[in-house]
Coordinates of N, CA and C in Angstrom, one line a residue:
M308 N 114.9 147.0 113.9 CA 116.1 147.7 113.9 C 116.8 147.8 115.3
A309 N 116.0 148.0 116.3 CA 116.5 148.1 117.7 C 117.2 146.8 118.1
E310 N 116.7 145.7 117.6 CA 117.4 144.4 117.9 C 118.8 144.4 117.3
E311 N 118.9 144.8 116.0 CA 120.1 144.8 115.3 C 121.2 145.7 116.0
R312 N 120.7 146.8 116.4 CA 121.6 147.8 117.1 C 122.2 147.2 118.4
D313 N 121.4 146.5 119.1 CA 121.8 146.0 120.4 C 122.6 144.6 120.3
F314 N 122.5 144.0 119.1 CA 123.0 142.6 119.0 C 124.6 142.7 118.8
S315 N 125.2 141.8 119.5 CA 126.7 141.7 119.4 C 127.0 140.2 119.7
I316 N 128.2 139.8 119.3 CA 128.8 138.5 119.6 C 130.0 138.8 120.4
S317 N 130.0 138.2 121.6 CA 131.2 138.5 122.5 C 131.8 137.2 123.0
W318 N 133.1 137.2 123.2 CA 133.8 136.0 123.7 C 135.1 136.4 124.4
Q319 N 135.6 135.5 125.1 CA 136.9 135.7 125.7 C 137.9 134.7 125.1
A320 N 139.1 135.1 124.9 CA 140.2 134.3 124.3 C 141.5 134.8 124.8
P321 N 142.5 133.9 124.7 CA 143.9 134.3 125.1 C 144.4 135.3 124.0
E322 N 145.3 136.2 124.4 CA 145.8 137.2 123.5 C 146.7 136.6 122.4
F323 N 147.3 135.4 122.7 CA 148.1 134.7 121.7 C 148.1 133.2 122.1
Y324 N 148.5 132.4 121.1 CA 148.6 130.9 121.4 C 149.9 130.8 122.3
Y325 N 149.7 130.0 123.3 CA 150.9 129.7 124.2 C 151.3 128.3 124.1
Y326 N 152.6 128.1 123.9 CA 153.2 126.8 123.8 C 154.2 126.7 125.0
E327 N 154.0 125.6 125.7 CA 154.8 125.4 126.9 C 156.3 125.2 126.4
K328 N 157.2 125.9 127.0 CA 158.6 125.9 126.6 C 159.3 124.9 127.6
T329 N 160.1 124.0 127.0 CA 160.9 123.1 127.8 C 162.2 123.7 128.0
A330 N 163.0 123.0 128.9 CA 164.4 123.5 129.1 C 165.2 123.4 127.8
D331 N 164.9 122.5 127.0 CA 165.6 122.3 125.7 C 165.4 123.6 124.8
W332 N 164.2 124.1 124.9 CA 163.9 125.3 124.1 C 164.8 126.5 124.5
Y333 N 165.0 126.6 125.8 CA 165.8 127.7 126.3 C 167.3 127.4 126.0
W334 N 167.7 126.1 126.1 CA 169.1 125.8 125.8 C 169.4 126.1 124.3
V335 N 168.5 125.7 123.4 CA 168.7 126.0 122.0 C 168.8 127.5 121.8
L336 N 168.0 128.3 122.4 CA 168.0 129.7 122.2 C 169.3 130.3 122.7
G337 N 169.8 129.8 123.9 CA 171.1 130.2 124.5 C 172.3 129.9 123.6
I338 N 172.3 128.7 123.1 CA 173.4 128.2 122.2 C 173.5 129.0 121.0
I339 N 172.3 129.2 120.4 CA 172.3 130.0 119.1 C 172.8 131.5 119.4
C340 N 172.3 132.1 120.5 CA 172.7 133.4 120.8 C 174.2 133.5 121.1
I341 N 174.7 132.6 121.9 CA 176.1 132.6 122.2 C 176.9 132.4 121.0
G342 N 176.5 131.5 120.1 CA 177.2 131.3 118.8 C 177.3 132.6 118.0
I343 N 176.2 133.3 117.9 CA 176.2 134.5 117.1 C 177.0 135.6 117.8
I344 N 176.9 135.6 119.1 CA 177.7 136.6 119.9 C 179.2 136.4 119.7
V345 N 179.6 135.1 119.8 CA 181.1 134.8 119.6 C 181.5 135.2 118.2
A346 N 180.7 134.8 117.2 CA 181.0 135.2 115.8 C 181.1 136.7 115.7
S347 N 180.2 137.4 116.3 CA 180.2 138.9 116.2 C 181.5 139.5 116.8
I348 N 181.9 138.9 118.0 CA 183.1 139.4 118.7 C 184.3 139.1 117.8
L349 N 184.4 137.9 117.2 CA 185.5 137.5 116.4 C 185.6 138.5 115.1
L350 N 184.5 138.9 114.7 CA 184.4 139.8 113.5 C 184.5 141.3 114.0
K351 N 184.7 141.5 115.3 CA 184.9 142.8 115.9 C 183.6 143.7 115.7
N352 N 182.5 143.0 115.7 CA 181.2 143.8 115.6 C 180.5 143.7 117.0
F353 N 181.0 144.5 117.9 CA 180.6 144.5 119.3 C 179.2 144.9 119.5
L354 N 178.8 145.9 118.7 CA 177.4 146.4 118.8 C 176.4 145.3 118.5
F355 N 176.7 144.6 117.4 CA 175.8 143.5 117.1 C 175.8 142.4 118.1
A356 N 176.9 142.1 118.8 CA 177.0 141.1 119.9 C 176.1 141.6 121.0
V357 N 176.1 142.9 121.4 CA 175.2 143.4 122.4 C 173.8 143.3 122.0
L358 N 173.5 143.6 120.8 CA 172.1 143.5 120.2 C 171.6 142.1 120.3
I359 N 172.4 141.1 120.0 CA 172.0 139.7 120.0 C 171.8 139.3 121.5
F360 N 172.6 139.7 122.4 CA 172.4 139.4 123.8 C 171.1 140.0 124.3
I361 N 170.8 141.2 124.0 CA 169.5 141.8 124.4 C 168.3 141.1 123.8
A362 N 168.5 140.8 122.5 CA 167.4 140.1 121.8 C 167.2 138.7 122.4
G363 N 168.2 137.9 122.6 CA 168.1 136.6 123.2 C 167.4 136.7 124.6
F364 N 167.8 137.6 125.4 CA 167.2 137.8 126.7 C 165.7 138.2 126.6
S365 N 165.4 139.0 125.7 CA 164.0 139.4 125.4 C 163.2 138.2 125.0
F366 N 163.7 137.4 124.0 CA 163.0 136.2 123.6 C 162.8 135.3 124.7
A367 N 163.7 135.1 125.6 CA 163.6 134.2 126.7 C 162.5 134.7 127.7
L368 N 162.5 136.0 127.9 CA 161.4 136.6 128.8 C 160.0 136.5 128.2
Y369 N 160.0 136.8 126.9 CA 158.7 136.7 126.2 C 158.2 135.3 126.0
G370 N 159.1 134.4 125.8 CA 158.8 133.0 125.7 C 158.1 132.4 127.0
A371 N 158.5 133.0 128.1 CA 158.0 132.5 129.4 C 156.7 133.2 129.8
K372 N 156.3 134.3 129.1 CA 155.1 135.0 129.4 C 153.9 134.2 129.0
R373 N 152.9 134.2 129.9 CA 151.7 133.5 129.6 C 150.6 134.5 129.1
P374 N 149.8 134.1 128.2 CA 148.8 135.1 127.6 C 147.7 135.4 128.7
R375 N 147.3 136.7 128.6 CA 146.1 137.0 129.4 C 144.9 136.9 128.6
M376 N 143.8 136.7 129.3 CA 142.5 136.6 128.6 C 142.0 138.0 128.2
I377 N 141.5 138.1 127.0 CA 141.0 139.3 126.4 C 139.5 139.2 126.1
N378 N 138.8 140.2 126.3 CA 137.4 140.3 125.8 C 137.3 140.8 124.4
F379 N 136.6 140.1 123.5 CA 136.4 140.5 122.2 C 134.9 140.6 121.9
S380 N 134.6 141.4 121.0 CA 133.2 141.4 120.5 C 133.1 142.1 119.1
V381 N 132.1 141.7 118.4 CA 131.7 142.3 117.1 C 130.3 142.9 117.3
N382 N 130.2 144.1 117.0 CA 128.9 144.8 117.1 C 128.7 145.8 116.0
V383 N 127.7 146.6 116.0 CA 127.5 147.6 115.0 C 128.6 148.7 114.9
R384 N 129.3 148.9 116.0 CA 130.4 149.8 116.0 C 131.6 149.3 115.2
G385 N 131.8 148.0 115.3 CA 133.0 147.4 114.7 C 133.5 146.2 115.5
I386 N 134.8 145.9 115.4 CA 135.4 144.9 116.2 C 136.0 145.5 117.4
V387 N 135.6 145.1 118.6 CA 136.1 145.7 119.9 C 137.0 144.7 120.6
I388 N 138.1 145.2 121.0 CA 139.1 144.4 121.7 C 139.3 144.9 123.1
D389 N 139.0 144.1 124.1 CA 139.1 144.5 125.5 C 138.4 145.7 125.9
N390 N 137.3 146.0 125.3 CA 136.5 147.2 125.6 C 137.3 148.5 125.5
K391 N 138.5 148.5 124.9 CA 139.3 149.7 124.7 C 139.5 150.1 123.3
Q392 N 140.0 149.1 122.5 CA 140.3 149.3 121.1 C 139.2 148.9 120.2
V393 N 138.7 149.9 119.4 CA 137.6 149.7 118.5 C 138.1 149.8 117.1
Y394 N 137.9 148.8 116.3 CA 138.2 148.9 114.8 C 136.9 149.1 114.1
P395 N 136.6 150.3 113.7 CA 135.3 150.5 113.0 C 135.4 149.9 111.6
Y396 N 134.2 149.4 111.1 CA 134.2 148.7 109.8 C 134.7 149.5 108.7
E397 N 134.6 150.8 108.7 CA 135.1 151.7 107.6 C 136.6 151.7 107.6
N398 N 137.3 151.2 108.6 CA 138.8 151.1 108.7 C 139.2 149.7 108.4
I399 N 138.3 148.8 108.1 CA 138.7 147.4 107.8 C 138.5 147.1 106.4
K400 N 139.5 146.5 105.8 CA 139.5 146.2 104.3 C 138.7 144.9 104.1
S401 N 139.0 143.8 104.9 CA 138.4 142.5 104.7 C 138.7 141.7 105.9
F402 N 138.0 140.5 106.0 CA 138.2 139.6 107.0 C 138.2 138.2 106.5
W403 N 138.8 137.2 107.3 CA 138.8 135.8 106.9 C 138.8 135.0 108.2
I404 N 138.0 133.9 108.2 CA 138.0 133.0 109.3 C 138.8 131.8 108.9
E405 N 139.9 131.5 109.7 CA 140.7 130.3 109.5 C 140.2 129.3 110.5
Y406 N 139.7 128.2 109.9 CA 139.1 127.2 110.8 C 139.6 125.8 110.4
N407 N 140.5 125.3 111.2 CA 141.1 124.0 111.1 C 141.0 123.2 112.4
P408 N 139.8 122.7 112.7 CA 139.6 122.0 114.0 C 140.5 120.9 114.2
P409 N 140.9 120.6 115.4 CA 140.6 121.3 116.6 C 141.6 122.3 117.0
H410 N 142.6 122.5 116.3 CA 143.8 123.4 116.7 C 143.6 124.8 116.4
Q411 N 143.0 125.2 115.3 CA 143.0 126.6 114.8 C 141.6 127.1 114.5
K412 N 141.3 128.1 115.2 CA 140.0 128.8 115.0 C 140.2 130.3 115.2
E413 N 140.4 131.0 114.2 CA 140.8 132.4 114.4 C 140.2 133.3 113.3
L414 N 140.1 134.6 113.7 CA 139.6 135.6 112.8 C 140.8 136.5 112.4
L415 N 141.0 136.5 111.1 CA 142.0 137.4 110.5 C 141.4 138.6 109.9
V416 N 141.9 139.8 110.3 CA 141.3 141.0 109.8 C 142.4 141.9 109.2
E417 N 142.1 142.3 108.0 CA 143.1 143.2 107.3 C 142.5 144.6 107.3
L418 N 143.4 145.5 107.9 CA 143.0 146.9 108.0 C 143.4 147.7 106.8
K419 N 142.8 148.9 106.7 CA 143.2 149.8 105.6 C 144.5 150.5 106.0
K420 N 144.8 150.6 107.2 CA 146.1 151.2 107.7 C 147.3 150.4 107.3
S421 N 148.4 151.1 107.1 CA 149.6 150.3 106.7 C 150.5 150.0 107.9
I422 N 150.2 150.7 109.1 CA 151.1 150.5 110.2 C 150.8 149.1 110.8
T423 N 149.6 148.8 111.1 CA 149.2 147.5 111.6 C 148.2 146.9 110.6
P424 N 148.7 146.3 109.5 CA 147.8 145.9 108.4 C 146.9 144.7 108.7
K425 N 147.4 143.8 109.6 CA 146.6 142.5 109.9 C 146.5 142.3 111.4
I426 N 145.4 141.8 111.8 CA 145.1 141.4 113.2 C 144.6 140.0 113.2
M427 N 145.1 139.2 114.2 CA 144.7 137.8 114.3 C 144.0 137.7 115.7
I428 N 142.8 137.3 115.7 CA 142.0 137.1 116.9 C 141.6 135.7 117.1
I429 N 141.9 135.1 118.2 CA 141.6 133.7 118.5 C 140.1 133.6 118.8
L430 N 139.3 132.8 118.1 CA 137.9 132.7 118.3 C 137.5 131.8 119.5
D431 N 138.4 130.9 119.9 CA 138.2 130.0 121.1 C 136.9 129.3 121.1
D432 N 135.9 129.7 121.9 CA 134.7 128.9 122.1 C 133.5 129.5 121.3
V433 N 133.7 130.6 120.5 CA 132.6 131.2 119.8 C 132.4 130.4 118.5
N434 N 131.2 130.4 118.0 CA 130.9 129.7 116.7 C 131.4 130.6 115.5
P435 N 132.4 130.1 114.8 CA 132.9 130.8 113.7 C 131.9 131.2 112.6
E436 N 130.9 130.3 112.4 CA 129.9 130.6 111.3 C 129.1 131.8 111.7
E437 N 128.8 132.0 113.0 CA 128.0 133.1 113.6 C 128.8 134.4 113.3
V438 N 130.1 134.4 113.6 CA 130.9 135.6 113.5 C 131.0 135.9 112.0
K439 N 131.2 134.9 111.1 CA 131.3 135.1 109.7 C 130.0 135.7 109.1
K440 N 128.9 135.2 109.6 CA 127.6 135.7 109.1 C 127.4 137.2 109.5
Y441 N 127.8 137.5 110.8 CA 127.6 138.9 111.3 C 128.5 139.8 110.6
L442 N 129.8 139.5 110.4 CA 130.8 140.4 109.8 C 130.5 140.6 108.3
S443 N 129.9 139.6 107.7 CA 129.6 139.7 106.2 C 128.6 140.8 105.9
K444 N 127.9 141.3 106.9 CA 126.9 142.4 106.7 C 127.7 143.7 106.5
Y445 N 128.9 143.8 107.1 CA 129.5 145.1 107.2 C 130.8 145.2 106.3
I446 N 131.5 144.0 106.2 CA 132.8 144.0 105.4 C 132.9 142.8 104.6
K447 N 133.7 142.9 103.5 CA 133.8 141.7 102.6 C 134.7 140.6 103.2
E448 N 134.3 139.4 102.9 CA 135.2 138.3 103.2 C 136.1 138.0 102.1
E449 N 137.4 137.9 102.4 CA 138.4 137.7 101.4 C 139.6 136.9 102.1
K450 N 140.1 135.9 101.4 CA 141.2 135.1 101.9 C 142.3 136.0 102.3
I451 N 142.7 135.9 103.5 CA 143.9 136.6 104.1 C 144.9 135.6 104.6
S452 N 146.1 135.7 104.1 CA 147.1 134.8 104.6 C 147.8 135.4 105.9
E453 N 148.2 134.5 106.8 CA 148.9 135.0 108.0 C 150.2 135.7 107.6
S454 N 150.5 136.6 108.5 CA 151.8 137.4 108.3 C 153.0 136.5 108.5
L455 N 154.1 136.8 108.0 CA 155.3 136.0 108.1 C 155.7 135.9 109.6
P456 N 155.7 136.9 110.4 CA 156.1 136.7 111.8 C 155.2 135.7 112.6
V457 N 153.9 135.7 112.2 CA 153.0 134.8 112.9 C 153.3 133.4 112.5
I458 N 153.6 133.1 111.2 CA 154.0 131.8 110.7 C 155.3 131.3 111.3
I459 N 156.3 132.2 111.4 CA 157.5 131.8 112.0 C 157.4 131.5 113.5
S460 N 156.6 132.4 114.2 CA 156.4 132.1 115.7 C 155.6 130.8 115.9
R461 N 154.7 130.5 115.0 CA 154.0 129.2 115.1 C 154.9 128.0 114.9
I462 N 155.8 128.1 113.9 CA 156.8 127.0 113.7 C 157.8 126.8 114.8
L463 N 158.2 128.0 115.4 CA 159.2 127.9 116.5 C 158.5 127.7 117.8
K464 N 157.2 127.6 117.8 CA 156.4 127.4 119.1 C 156.7 128.5 120.0
F465 N 156.7 129.7 119.5 CA 157.0 130.9 120.3 C 155.8 131.5 120.9

């Protein structure tokens, strides 16, 4: 029992997938935003034009942001993110490991909370079978589909 209590699986991974943005990516973003802003001004919807300007600027800044490396672990307490955020197993509804080598290896977790219902954790260099075996002791494995914002950001290489 003492071995089980002390056992954990730990790894480091980026907080999100990073796609290198070319100048074309920023040009397309700018053209789309300018087009919507011009249409908003012609329709006399100035507040929406300001909102689109702020959103476009935010997208450009976020698109240039590089992910930081985060420490992850699974242990008897639950899923731990960066030694700060702990998701106890009693707050987790289910998990699923999406494994499509060599591009995708991630842990999807569905929480019982409705505010942040799904979490996606990149598994990077950890063995997904090991994580699956360990988590199966505490929570059920159930197919979880990625959220719509994650799918859209992956398509847009955001």
